[in-house]
C-alpha positions as a printed Julia matrix, in Angstrom:
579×3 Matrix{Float64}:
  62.82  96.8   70.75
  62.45  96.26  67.17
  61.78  92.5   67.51
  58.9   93.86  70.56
  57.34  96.25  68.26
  57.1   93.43  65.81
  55.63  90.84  68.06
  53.33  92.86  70.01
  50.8   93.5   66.61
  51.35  90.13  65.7
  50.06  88.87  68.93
  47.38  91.41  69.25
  46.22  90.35  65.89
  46.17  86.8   66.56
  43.74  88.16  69.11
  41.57  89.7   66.89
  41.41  87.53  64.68
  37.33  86.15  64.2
  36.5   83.17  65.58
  35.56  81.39  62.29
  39.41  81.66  61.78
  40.21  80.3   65.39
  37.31  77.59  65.54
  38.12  76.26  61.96
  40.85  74.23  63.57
  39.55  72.82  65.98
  40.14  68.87  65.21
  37.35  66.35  66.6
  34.28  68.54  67.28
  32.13  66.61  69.34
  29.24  65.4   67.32
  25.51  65.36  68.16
  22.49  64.18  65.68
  18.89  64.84  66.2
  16.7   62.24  64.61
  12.73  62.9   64.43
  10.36  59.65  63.37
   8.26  60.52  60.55
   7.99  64.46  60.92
   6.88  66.4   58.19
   9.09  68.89  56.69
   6.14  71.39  56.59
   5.81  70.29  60.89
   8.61  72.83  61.53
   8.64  76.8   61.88
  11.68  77.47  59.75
  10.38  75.46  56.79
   7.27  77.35  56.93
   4.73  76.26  59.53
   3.21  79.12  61.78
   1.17  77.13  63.86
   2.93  74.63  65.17
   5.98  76.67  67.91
   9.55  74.85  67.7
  11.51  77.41  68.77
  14.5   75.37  69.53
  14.68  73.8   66.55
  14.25  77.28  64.53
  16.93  78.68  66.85
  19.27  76.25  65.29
  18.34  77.17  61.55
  19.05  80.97  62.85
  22.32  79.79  64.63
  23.39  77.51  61.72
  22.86  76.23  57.99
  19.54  75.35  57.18
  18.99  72.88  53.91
  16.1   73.02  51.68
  16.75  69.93  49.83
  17.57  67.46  52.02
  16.59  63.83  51.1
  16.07  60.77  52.99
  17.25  57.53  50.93
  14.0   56.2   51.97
  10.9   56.75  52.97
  10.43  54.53  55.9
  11.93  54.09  58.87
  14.34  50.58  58.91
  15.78  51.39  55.29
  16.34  55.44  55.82
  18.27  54.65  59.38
  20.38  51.94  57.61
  21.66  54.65  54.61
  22.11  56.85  57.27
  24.11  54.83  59.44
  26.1   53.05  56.55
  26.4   56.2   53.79
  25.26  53.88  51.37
  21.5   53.38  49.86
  20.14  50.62  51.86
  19.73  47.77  49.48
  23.22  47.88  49.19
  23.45  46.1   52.59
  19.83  43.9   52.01
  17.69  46.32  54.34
  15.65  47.58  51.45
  12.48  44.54  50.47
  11.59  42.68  47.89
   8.51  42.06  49.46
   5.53  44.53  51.14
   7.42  43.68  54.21
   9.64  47.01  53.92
  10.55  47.26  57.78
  11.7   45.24  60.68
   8.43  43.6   62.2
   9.37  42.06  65.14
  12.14  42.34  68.26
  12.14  38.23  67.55
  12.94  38.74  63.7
  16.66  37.31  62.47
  16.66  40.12  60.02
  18.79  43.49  60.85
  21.73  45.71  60.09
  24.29  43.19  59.0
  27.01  42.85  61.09
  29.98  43.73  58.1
  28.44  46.95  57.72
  30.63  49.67  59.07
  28.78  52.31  60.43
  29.62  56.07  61.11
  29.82  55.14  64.42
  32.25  52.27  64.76
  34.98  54.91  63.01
  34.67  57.02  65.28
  34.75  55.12  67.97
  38.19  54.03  66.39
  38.66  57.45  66.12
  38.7   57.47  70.35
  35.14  58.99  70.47
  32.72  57.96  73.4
  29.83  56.83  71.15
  25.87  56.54  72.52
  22.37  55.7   71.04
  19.59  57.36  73.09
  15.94  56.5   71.65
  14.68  54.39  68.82
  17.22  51.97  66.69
  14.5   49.66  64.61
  17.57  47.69  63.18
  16.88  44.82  64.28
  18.63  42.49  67.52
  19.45  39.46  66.79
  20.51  36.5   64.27
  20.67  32.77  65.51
  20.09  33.04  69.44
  18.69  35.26  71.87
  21.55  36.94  73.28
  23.44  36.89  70.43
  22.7   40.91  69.13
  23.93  40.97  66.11
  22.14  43.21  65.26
  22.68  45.36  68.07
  23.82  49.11  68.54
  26.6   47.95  70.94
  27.95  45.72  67.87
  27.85  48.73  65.57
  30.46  51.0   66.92
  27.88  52.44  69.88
  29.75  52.31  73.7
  26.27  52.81  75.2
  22.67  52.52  73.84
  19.4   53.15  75.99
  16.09  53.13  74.18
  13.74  50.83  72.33
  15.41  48.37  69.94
  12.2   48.41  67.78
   9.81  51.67  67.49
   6.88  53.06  68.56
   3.49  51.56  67.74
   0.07  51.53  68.8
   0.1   49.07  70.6
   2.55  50.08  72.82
  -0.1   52.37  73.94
  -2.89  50.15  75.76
  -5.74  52.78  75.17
  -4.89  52.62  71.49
  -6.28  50.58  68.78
  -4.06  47.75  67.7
  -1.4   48.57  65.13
   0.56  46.33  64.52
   0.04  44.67  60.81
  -3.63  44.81  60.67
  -3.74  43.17  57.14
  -1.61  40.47  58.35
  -3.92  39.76  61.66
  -6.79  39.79  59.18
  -5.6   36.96  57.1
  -4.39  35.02  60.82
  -8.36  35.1   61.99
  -9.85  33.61  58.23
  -7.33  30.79  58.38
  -8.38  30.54  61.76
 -12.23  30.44  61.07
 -11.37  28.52  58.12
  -9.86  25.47  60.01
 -11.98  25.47  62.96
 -15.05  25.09  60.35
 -13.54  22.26  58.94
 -12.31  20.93  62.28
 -16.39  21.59  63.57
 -17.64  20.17  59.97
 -15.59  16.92  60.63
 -16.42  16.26  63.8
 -20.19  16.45  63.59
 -19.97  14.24  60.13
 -18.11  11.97  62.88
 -20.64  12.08  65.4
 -23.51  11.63  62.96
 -21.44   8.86  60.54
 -21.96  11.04  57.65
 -18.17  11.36  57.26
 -15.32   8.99  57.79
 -12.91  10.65  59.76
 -10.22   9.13  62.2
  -9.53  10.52  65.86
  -6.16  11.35  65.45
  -6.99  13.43  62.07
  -9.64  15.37  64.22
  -7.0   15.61  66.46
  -4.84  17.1   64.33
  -7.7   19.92  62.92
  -8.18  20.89  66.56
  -4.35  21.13  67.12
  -4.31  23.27  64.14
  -7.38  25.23  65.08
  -5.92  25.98  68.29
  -2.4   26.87  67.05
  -4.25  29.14  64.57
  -6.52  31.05  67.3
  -3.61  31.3   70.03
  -1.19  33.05  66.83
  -4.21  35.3   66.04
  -4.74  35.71  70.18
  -1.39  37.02  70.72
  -0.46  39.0   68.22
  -2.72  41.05  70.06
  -2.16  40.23  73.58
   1.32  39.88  73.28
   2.86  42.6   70.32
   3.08  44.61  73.3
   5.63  42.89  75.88
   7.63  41.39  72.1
   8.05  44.65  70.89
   7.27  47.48  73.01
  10.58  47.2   74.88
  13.37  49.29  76.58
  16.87  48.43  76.93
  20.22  49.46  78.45
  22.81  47.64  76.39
  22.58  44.45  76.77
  19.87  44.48  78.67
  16.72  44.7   78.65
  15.1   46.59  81.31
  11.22  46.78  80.81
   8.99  44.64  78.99
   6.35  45.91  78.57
   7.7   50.06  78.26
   5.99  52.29  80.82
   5.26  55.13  78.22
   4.37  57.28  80.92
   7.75  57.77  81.57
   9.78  57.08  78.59
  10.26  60.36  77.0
  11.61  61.82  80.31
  14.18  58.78  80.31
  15.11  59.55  77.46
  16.14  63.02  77.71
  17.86  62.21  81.51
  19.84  59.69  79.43
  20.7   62.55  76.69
  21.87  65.17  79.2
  23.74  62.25  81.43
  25.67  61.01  78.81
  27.01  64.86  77.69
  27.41  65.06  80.97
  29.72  62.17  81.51
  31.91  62.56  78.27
  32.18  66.26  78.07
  35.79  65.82  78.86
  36.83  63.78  75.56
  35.64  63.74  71.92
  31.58  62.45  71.94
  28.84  61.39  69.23
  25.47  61.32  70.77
  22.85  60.14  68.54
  19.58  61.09  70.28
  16.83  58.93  67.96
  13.61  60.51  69.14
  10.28  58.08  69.5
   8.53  61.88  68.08
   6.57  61.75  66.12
   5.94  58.6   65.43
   2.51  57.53  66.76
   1.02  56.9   69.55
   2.2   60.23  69.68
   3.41  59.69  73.69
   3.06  63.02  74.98
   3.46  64.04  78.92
   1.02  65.94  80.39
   2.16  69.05  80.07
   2.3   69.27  76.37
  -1.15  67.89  76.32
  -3.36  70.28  74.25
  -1.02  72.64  74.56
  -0.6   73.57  70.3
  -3.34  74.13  67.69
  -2.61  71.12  65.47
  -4.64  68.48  68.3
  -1.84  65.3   69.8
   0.38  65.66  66.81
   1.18  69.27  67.21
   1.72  68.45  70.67
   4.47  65.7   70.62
   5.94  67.69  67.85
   6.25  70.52  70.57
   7.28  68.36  73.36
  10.24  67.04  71.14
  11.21  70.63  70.38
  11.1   71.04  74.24
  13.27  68.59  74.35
  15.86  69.44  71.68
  16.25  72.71  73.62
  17.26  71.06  77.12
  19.81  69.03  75.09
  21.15  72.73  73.66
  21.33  74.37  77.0
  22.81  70.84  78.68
  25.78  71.54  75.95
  25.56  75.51  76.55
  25.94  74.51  80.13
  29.19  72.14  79.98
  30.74  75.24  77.57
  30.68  72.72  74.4
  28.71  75.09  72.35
  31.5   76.34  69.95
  32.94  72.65  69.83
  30.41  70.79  69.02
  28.63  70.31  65.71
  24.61  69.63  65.88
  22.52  67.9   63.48
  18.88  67.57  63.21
  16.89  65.85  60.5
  13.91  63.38  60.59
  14.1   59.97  58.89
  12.11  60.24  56.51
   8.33  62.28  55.64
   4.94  62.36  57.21
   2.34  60.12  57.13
  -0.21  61.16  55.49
  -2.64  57.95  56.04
  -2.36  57.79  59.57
  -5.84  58.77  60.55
  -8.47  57.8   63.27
 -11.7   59.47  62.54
 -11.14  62.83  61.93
  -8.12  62.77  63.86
  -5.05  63.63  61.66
  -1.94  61.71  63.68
   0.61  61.83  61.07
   2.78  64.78  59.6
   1.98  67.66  56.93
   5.14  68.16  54.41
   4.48  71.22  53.4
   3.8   72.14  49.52
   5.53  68.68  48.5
   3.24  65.96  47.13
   2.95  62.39  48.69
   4.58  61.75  52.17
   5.51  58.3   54.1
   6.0   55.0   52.25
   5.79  56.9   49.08
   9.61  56.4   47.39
   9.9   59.11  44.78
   6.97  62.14  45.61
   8.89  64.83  47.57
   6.68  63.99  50.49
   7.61  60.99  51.34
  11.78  62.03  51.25
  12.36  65.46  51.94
  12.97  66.4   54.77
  14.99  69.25  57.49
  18.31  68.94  57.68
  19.93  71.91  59.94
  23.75  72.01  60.8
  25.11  74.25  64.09
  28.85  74.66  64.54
  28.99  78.14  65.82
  32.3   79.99  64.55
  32.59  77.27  62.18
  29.73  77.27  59.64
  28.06  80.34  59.1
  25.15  81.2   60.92
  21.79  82.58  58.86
  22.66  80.68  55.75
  20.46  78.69  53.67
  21.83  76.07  50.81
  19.05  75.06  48.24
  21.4   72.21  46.92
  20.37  68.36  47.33
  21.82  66.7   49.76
  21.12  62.97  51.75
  21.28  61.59  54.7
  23.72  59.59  53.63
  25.7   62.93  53.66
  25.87  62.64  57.06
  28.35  59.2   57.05
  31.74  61.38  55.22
  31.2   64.1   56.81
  31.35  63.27  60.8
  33.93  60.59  59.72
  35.98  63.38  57.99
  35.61  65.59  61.17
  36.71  62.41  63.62
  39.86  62.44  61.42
  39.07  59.15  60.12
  38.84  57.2   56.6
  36.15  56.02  54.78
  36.2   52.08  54.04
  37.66  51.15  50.42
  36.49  48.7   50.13
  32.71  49.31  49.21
  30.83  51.87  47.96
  30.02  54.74  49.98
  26.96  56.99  48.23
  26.78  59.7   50.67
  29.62  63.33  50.31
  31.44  65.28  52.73
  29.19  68.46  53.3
  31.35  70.93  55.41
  32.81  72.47  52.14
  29.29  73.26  51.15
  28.26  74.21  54.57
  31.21  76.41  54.86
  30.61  77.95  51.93
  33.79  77.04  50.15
  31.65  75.08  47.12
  28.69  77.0   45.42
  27.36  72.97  44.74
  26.63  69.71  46.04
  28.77  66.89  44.99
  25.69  64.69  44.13
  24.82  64.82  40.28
  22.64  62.63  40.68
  20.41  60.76  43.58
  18.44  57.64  43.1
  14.77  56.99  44.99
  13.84  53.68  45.78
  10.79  52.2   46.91
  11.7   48.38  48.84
  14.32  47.11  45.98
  11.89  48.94  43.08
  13.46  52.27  41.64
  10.81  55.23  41.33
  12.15  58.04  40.72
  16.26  59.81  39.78
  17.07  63.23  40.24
  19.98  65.11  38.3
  20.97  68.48  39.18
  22.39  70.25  36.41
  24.69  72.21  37.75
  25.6   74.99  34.85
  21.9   75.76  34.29
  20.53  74.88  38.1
  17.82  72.92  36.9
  16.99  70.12  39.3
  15.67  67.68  36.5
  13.38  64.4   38.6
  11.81  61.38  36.38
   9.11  59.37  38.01
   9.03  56.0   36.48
   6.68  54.49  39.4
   4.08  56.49  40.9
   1.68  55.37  43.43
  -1.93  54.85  42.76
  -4.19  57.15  45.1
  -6.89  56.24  46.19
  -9.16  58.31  46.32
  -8.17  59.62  43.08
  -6.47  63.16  43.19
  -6.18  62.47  47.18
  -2.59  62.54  47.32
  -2.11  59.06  49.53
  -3.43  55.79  49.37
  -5.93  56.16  52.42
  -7.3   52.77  51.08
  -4.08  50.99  51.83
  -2.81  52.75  54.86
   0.34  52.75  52.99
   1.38  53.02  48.99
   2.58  50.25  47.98
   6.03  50.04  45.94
   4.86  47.42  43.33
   1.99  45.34  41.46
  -1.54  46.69  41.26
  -1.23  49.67  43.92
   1.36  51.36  40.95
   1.67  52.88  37.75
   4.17  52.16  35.39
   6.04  55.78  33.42
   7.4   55.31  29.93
   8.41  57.95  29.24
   9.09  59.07  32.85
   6.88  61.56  34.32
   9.28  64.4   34.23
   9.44  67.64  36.82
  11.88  70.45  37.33
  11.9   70.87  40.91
  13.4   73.92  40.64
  10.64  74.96  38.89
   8.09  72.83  40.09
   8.91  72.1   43.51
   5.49  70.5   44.4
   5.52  68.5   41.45
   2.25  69.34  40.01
   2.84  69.57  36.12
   5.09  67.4   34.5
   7.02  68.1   31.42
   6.77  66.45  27.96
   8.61  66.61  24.96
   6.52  69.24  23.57
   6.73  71.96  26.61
  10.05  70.95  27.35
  12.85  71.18  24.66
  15.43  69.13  26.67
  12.75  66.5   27.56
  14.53  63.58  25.12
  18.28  64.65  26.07
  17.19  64.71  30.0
  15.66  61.6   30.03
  18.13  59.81  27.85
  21.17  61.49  30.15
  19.06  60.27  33.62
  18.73  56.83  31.91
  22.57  56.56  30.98
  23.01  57.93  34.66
  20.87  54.67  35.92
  22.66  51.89  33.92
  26.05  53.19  35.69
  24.64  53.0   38.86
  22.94  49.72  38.89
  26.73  48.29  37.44
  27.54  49.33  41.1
  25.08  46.94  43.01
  25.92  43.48  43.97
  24.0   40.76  45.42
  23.45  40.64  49.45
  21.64  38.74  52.03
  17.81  40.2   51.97
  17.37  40.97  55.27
  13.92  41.89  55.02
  12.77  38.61  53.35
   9.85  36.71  54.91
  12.17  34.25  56.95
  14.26  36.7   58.25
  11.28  39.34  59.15
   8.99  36.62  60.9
   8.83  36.49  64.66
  10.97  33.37  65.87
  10.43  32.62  69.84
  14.13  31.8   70.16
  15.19  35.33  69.18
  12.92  37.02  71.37
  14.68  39.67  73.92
  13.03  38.17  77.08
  14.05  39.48  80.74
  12.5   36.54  82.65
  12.14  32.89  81.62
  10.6   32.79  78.28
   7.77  33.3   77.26
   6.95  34.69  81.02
   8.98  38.32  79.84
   8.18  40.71  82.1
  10.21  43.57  84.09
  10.19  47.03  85.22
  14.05  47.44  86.37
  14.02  50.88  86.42
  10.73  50.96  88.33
  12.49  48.96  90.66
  15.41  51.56  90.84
C-alpha cells in the first residue's frame, strides 16, 4: 500500500505534467520550411502590413516565435538559397560573383551548387529522413553533360524534387514582356546590326568594285550576321522552353511550364508527399515560385486584395501555406513537427511596368532586392512553429540568418555538423526556447557578389546593434531609394559609393537607417569602427579560394547542358498533360 500510495501521484503527475515538458523530448521532429521569392518583409500582416490578409502565415507568428531580425546572407535569389542550404555565406562555396552576373542565368549553364557541398539536407537524409524539394531550386543542373545533374536537388541529399530547376521569369509568362537579361539582348541586336552593316557595306563595294572583297570572306560576314540575328532571335523565342521548365527528378516533364496549372501542382505535390511519409521522420522544403514575378496567380485570387497582382499572389501563397498547415493538422503531425517560413531574400523595389508596382514593400527598412547591405534588400520574416516545444506568442529582436537554419534542423535530426569547413550559421532552438537571452552571432557580414558592403556587431552588454556601410548603392533618382535606372543596384564600379569612414547606424536606434553616426554625435564612433574592422580581418583569414561558379563560362548557356525532353533542340513535352 505504501509503495501504491507512492506511485499513484507519481503517475498522475507525470500526467499533468505540460506538454512543453512532454514534447521537449521528442527526438527527430519532422521538419518543414516555407520559402517565399523576393517578398517583402513589410508584405506580411504580423510585420506590420494591414492591407495585404495572410492569415495563415500570421497564425503561425501567433502559434510560434516570430523574429524581427532575421537576415538573408544575400540579397538575391542563387547566393541566399546556397547559404541557406550550406550554413555558410555563399562565396565560400563560389556561388557569390565577381561579375554583374550574380545569379544562375540559364537551365544550360555549367555553373551550380558544387557537388562537395554538404547540404542540410543530405544529413538528414543520413539521419533516415525522407527528404523532398517542392517548387523553385535556381541552383543550377548540370556540369559537363546533359544528364549529368550535378547540380541537381536529387544529388544534394533530396529523395524527391518536383518543381522548376530555374525560377520564375517573365518570360515564362507569354502575355508578358520579355525578361530575361534585357541589357544583355540589347548588346546581342548592336553586334548584330553592326555585322550585318558591314556584311551589306561589303557586298555592295563588291557588286559595284569599289571594294576588294573575296566570296568566302562575304561568306563568312553573312555566317556571322546570321549566327548573330538567330542568338538575338532566340533568346526571345526560345528563353521560354530553356528555362521555363518543370521537373520530377530526373526528369523533366514540361518544357515549356503550363503556368496555368503550376501553382496547384505544386501544392498537390506538398500535401502528397506529407501524405506519403507521415509515418517516418520528413523534411519538406516547399520553395514557393511567390512572389517572384510574373506573379502567376489562379483565378480566384485574381483582384481579390487591395495591393493590384502583387497583393494577390502574395495572398494566394498564404492560401497555400494554410492547406499545407491543415494537411499536417490532418495526419496529427502538428505537435511533431517544426515549421519554418522565411523568404529568400527582400523586395524588389525596381520591378515596375508603368504604374504597376510588381515587386515587394519592406516595410520602414531602406533599399530592398540586389541591394547587399540596406536592410531592404536582407531582412526578412523568419517564423518558427513547434507547438509544446517553443513558446507560442513570443517575439526575439536578436539577429539571426538563414544560415541559422543549417545547425539547427541538423541538431534536431540528431546529426553532426561537417568539421571539416566552416559552418557560419548557429543552432537557434536555445534562443527560440528561451533558454539564451542572445544570439550567438557577434557579428554578421553583408556581401554584395564577392564585394563586402556592410558588417553588423551586436553588442551584447549594451544591446546596441552597431552596422557600417562601406558600399552603398547609387540611386538614381537621387533620394529614390533604388536604382530604377538600372533595374537593379549594382555591387561595384560606377553604380557605388565608396565609405571611409563607414557610414555608421545603430539599428537599434535607427532601424530604417536614415541618420548615420559620426565621430562627433557618436562617442564610440572610432572604438566601433576600429572593433568592426578588427572583426573583418578575422573573418576574411577564414576564406579560401573556390571554383567561381558564377563566372562568365560557367553562367553562359551551353546547348550540350540543356535539360531537353525530346531530341535536342526540338524540347518539347507536357507529361503531365498527358497524365
Amino acid at each position: 500500500c505504501f509503495r501504491a500510495s507512492l506511485v499513484t501521484p507519481l503517475i498522475f503527475g507525470l500526467l499533468l505534467q505540460p506538454p512543453l515538458t512532454q514534447l521537449a523530448i521528442v527526438t527527430q521532429p519532422n521538419i518543414v520550411l516555407l520559402m517565399a521569392d523576393d517578398l517583402g518583409i513589410g508584405d506580411v500582416g504580423c510585420y506590420g502590413n494591414d492591407t495585404i490578409r495572410t492569415p495563415n502565415i500570421d497564425r503561425l507568428a501567433k502559434e510560434g516565435v516570430r523574429l524581427t531580425q532575421h537576415i538573408a546572407a544575400a540579397p538575391l535569389c542563387t547566393p541566399s538559397r546556397a547559404a541557406f542550404l550550406t550554413g555558410r555565406y555563399p562565396l565560400r562555396s563560389g556561388m557569390d560573383a565577381i561579375n554583374n552576373y550574380r545569379v544562375i542565368f540559364w537551365n544550360g549553364g555549367s555553373g551550380g551548387l558544387p557537388p562537395n557541398e554538404t547540404t542540410f539536407a543530405k544529413i538528414l537524409q543520413q539521419q533516415g529522413y525522407s527528404t523532398g524539394l517542392i517548387g523553385k531550386w535556381h541552383l543550377g543542373v548540370n556540369c559537363e553533360s546533359r544528364n549529368d545533374h550535378c547540380h541537381h536537388p536529387l544529388n544534394h541529399g533530396f529523395d524527391y524534387f518536383y518543381g522548376m530547376p530555374f525560377t520564375l521569369i517573365s518570360d515564362c509568362q507569354p502575355t508578358e514582356t520579355p525578361e530575361m537579361d534585357r541589357a544583355f539582348r540589347r548588346k546581342l541586336w548592336l553586334s548584330t546590326q553592326m555585322i550585318g552593316l558591314v556584311t551589306l557595306t561589303a557586298a555592295l563595294g563588291r557588286l559595284t568594285g569599289l571594294i576588294s572583297v573575296g566570296w568566302k570572306t562575304l561568306a563568312c560576314l553573312a555566317g556571322f550576321s546570321f549566327l548573330f540575328f538567330v542568338s538575338w532571335y532566340s533568346s526571345y523565342g526560345f528563353v521560354r522552353y530553356w528555362n521555363c521548365i518543370m521537373m520530377r527528378n530526373h526528369e523533366v516533364t514540361e518544357q515549356p511550364m503550363v503556368t496555368d496549372r503550376t501553382m496547384s501542382f505544386i501544392l498537390r505535390e506538398s500535401i502528397s508527399f506529407i501524405e506519403r511519409n507521415k509515418q517516418k521522420p520528413f523534411l519538406l522544403f516547399l520553395s514557393f515560385l511567390h512572389s517572384h514575378t510574373p506573379l502567376i496567380t489562379t483565378e480566384k485570387f485574381v483582384g481579390r486584395s487591395r495591393h493590384g497582382l502583387y497583393g494577390d499572389n502574395v495572398e494566394e501563397m498564404d492560401w497555400m501555406v494554410g492547406q499545407v498547415l491543415d494537411a499536417i493538422d490532418k495526419e496529427g503531425l502538428k505537435n511533431t513537427t517544426l515549421i519554418y517560413f522565411a523568404s529568400d531574400h527582400g523586395g524588389w523595389l525596381e520591378r515596375q511596368e508603368g504604374k504597376r508596382q510588381l515587386g515587394g514593400w519592406n516595410g520602414i527598412y531602406r533599399g530592398g532586392k540586389a541591394m547587399g547591405g540596406w536592410e531592404g534588400g536582407i531582412r526578412v520574416p523568419g517564423i518558427f512553429r513547434w507547438p509544446g516545444v517553443l513558446p507560442a506568442g513570443t517575439v526575439i529582436d536578436e539577429p539571426t540568418s538563414l544560415m541559422d537554419i543549417y545547425p539547427t534542423v541538423v541538431h534536431l535530426a540528431g546529426g553532426a555538423l561537417p568539421q571539416d569547413r566552416v559552418i557560419d550559421g548557429r543552432d537557434l532552438m536555445p534562443l527560440l526556447q528561451g533558454t539564451v537571452d542572445h544570439s550567438e552571432h557577434k557579428f554578421l557580414f553583408h556581401y554584395c557578389g564577392i564585394h563586402l558592403h556592410a558588417v553588423r556587431w551586436h553588442q551584447k552588454d549594451s544591446g546596441a546593434i552597431w552596422k557600417a556601410h562601406y558600399v552603398t548603392p547609387v540611386f538614381h533618382p537621387p533620394g529614390a531609394g533604388a536604382c530604377y535606372d538600372r533595374g537593379f543596384c549594382p555591387c561595384f564600379g560606377e553604380g557605388v559609393t565608396h565609405h571611409d569612414p563607414p557610414l555608421l547606424f545603430d539599428l537599434s536606434r535607427d532601424p530604417s537607417e536614415a541618420k548615420p553616426l559620426s565621430a562627433d554625435t557618436e562617442p564610440l564612433f572610432d572604438i566601433v569602427i576600429r572593433k568592426i574592422g578588427r572583426a573583418v580581418e578575422e573573418h576574411h583569414r577564414t576564406l579560401t579560394p573556390v571554383p567561381e561558379q558564377l563566372s562568365v563560362y560557367n553562367i553562359m548557356w551551353k546547348p550540350w547542358l540543356q535539360p531537353c525532353c525530346g531530341t535536342f533542340p526540338f524540347c518539347w513535352c507536357d507529361k503531365e498533360g498527358e497524365n
